[in-house]
Amino acid sequence: MSASRYPALGEPGPSTSKRRRVDTLEPETAHERHQRLYALKRSYDRGRPPPRPASKHELDVLKERHQFVRDSNVDPATLSWEDQLAFKHYETLFKEYAIVNLKHYKSGAVALRWRTETEVLSGIGHLTCASLRCAHHEPSPSLLAALELDDGAAPPDPDDETPLVDARLEELEVPFGYDERGERKSVLVKVVLCRECAKKLRYGRRKAKEDRERTASGSVSLSPSLSRRPKELTRCSRRAVAVRSSSRERSPRRERPDEDRRRERDDSRERVRPPSVSLLLKNVTDSGTCAQDSSRHSGQRASSRREREGER
């Protein structure tokens, strides 16, 4: 007789944690599942083995080995498998026009990449603006609907360069400088941008030019006639700055020391100083003499008045 799966009376049943255990594994690839199970196996082994380097995917290899411009004279067979993988991806790109990212154009950081096959077939970056954040980056739906072929119409001309956006495009060839594996490189790249994005691309150069002109001219304001000649303007402004600096050296501003300031303060106090004690005593004696003289004169007047009354 087989044993019952229910515990007998008085025997402990399964724990609460086991009854409430649920499978919470998220969807994972075969490689991730293999790594998880292998880590679980190693956790039950005694001791802790040294950590192994994490495995790399093909995308990680492409990011490490990618080069914006590769040397065409190098034989791919002589390269490592990582470089061969990056070279194979490099051959799938179209390197006539580039795609631009102008997110940080004010700080001078501009990112470029080559176009993919899908972008070439749709005309992005050639018949539209190459800036990723521009409103004219994608082809206009109205223009695409107008270019749809009718039945029996001739096939489109592959050399037709009619823009697919409602904006005027400019084709520019700009020097692109970048750091790659600790080495500074530079290459000329063609880009197609609208007017607004072209201004953003030239922002750094225009800002640097304005700073140089402001530094050269200083704060000297000249007449409009001189502003038409930038070379003479720079020469005159430098001469004016030199004259100003020489005049300052000839007549430097004299800073009064603390002793001079203290002496001036003492002089001002003496000007408003109250009268001395001797002067006050002199004033008192003068006032007393005046009082005696006035009392003597008043007594003489009173005696003369009494004599006149007695004669009457």
PDB file of N, CA and C in Angstrom, residues 6-7 11-20:
ATOM      1  N   TYR A   6      -0.787  12.908   2.381  1.00  0.00           N
ATOM      2  CA  TYR A   6      -1.165  13.809   3.455  1.00  0.00           C
ATOM      3  C   TYR A   6      -0.494  13.357   4.736  1.00  0.00           C
ATOM      4  N   PRO A   7       0.011  14.247   5.552  1.00  0.00           N
ATOM      5  CA  PRO A   7       0.684  13.852   6.796  1.00  0.00           C
ATOM      6  C   PRO A   7      -0.324  13.299   7.795  1.00  0.00           C
ATOM      7  N   GLU A  11       1.771  14.862  12.826  1.00  0.00           N
ATOM      8  CA  GLU A  11       3.038  15.075  12.123  1.00  0.00           C
ATOM      9  C   GLU A  11       3.072  16.485  11.521  1.00  0.00           C
ATOM     10  N   PRO A  12       4.268  17.113  11.504  1.00  0.00           N
ATOM     11  CA  PRO A  12       4.361  18.478  10.941  1.00  0.00           C
ATOM     12  C   PRO A  12       4.159  18.465   9.427  1.00  0.00           C
ATOM     13  N   GLY A  13       3.421  19.401   8.914  1.00  0.00           N
ATOM     14  CA  GLY A  13       3.180  19.519   7.481  1.00  0.00           C
ATOM     15  C   GLY A  13       4.255  20.367   6.801  1.00  0.00           C
ATOM     16  N   PRO A  14       4.101  20.642   5.520  1.00  0.00           N
ATOM     17  CA  PRO A  14       5.087  21.464   4.793  1.00  0.00           C
ATOM     18  C   PRO A  14       5.100  22.893   5.321  1.00  0.00           C
ATOM     19  N   SER A  15       6.267  23.511   5.187  1.00  0.00           N
ATOM     20  CA  SER A  15       6.423  24.870   5.702  1.00  0.00           C
ATOM     21  C   SER A  15       5.619  25.856   4.854  1.00  0.00           C
ATOM     22  N   THR A  16       5.351  27.016   5.481  1.00  0.00           N
ATOM     23  CA  THR A  16       4.567  28.049   4.789  1.00  0.00           C
ATOM     24  C   THR A  16       5.314  28.613   3.587  1.00  0.00           C
ATOM     25  N   SER A  17       6.664  28.735   3.736  1.00  0.00           N
ATOM     26  CA  SER A  17       7.454  29.288   2.634  1.00  0.00           C
ATOM     27  C   SER A  17       7.409  28.386   1.411  1.00  0.00           C
ATOM     28  N   LYS A  18       7.381  27.082   1.612  1.00  0.00           N
ATOM     29  CA  LYS A  18       7.305  26.164   0.479  1.00  0.00           C
ATOM     30  C   LYS A  18       5.930  26.200  -0.172  1.00  0.00           C
ATOM     31  N   ARG A  19       4.876  26.355   0.639  1.00  0.00           N
ATOM     32  CA  ARG A  19       3.534  26.404   0.063  1.00  0.00           C
ATOM     33  C   ARG A  19       3.327  27.669  -0.745  1.00  0.00           C
ATOM     34  N   ARG A  20       3.980  28.767  -0.352  1.00  0.00           N
ATOM     35  CA  ARG A  20       3.781  30.044  -1.027  1.00  0.00           C
ATOM     36  C   ARG A  20       4.845  30.328  -2.093  1.00  0.00           C
TER      37      ARG A  20
END
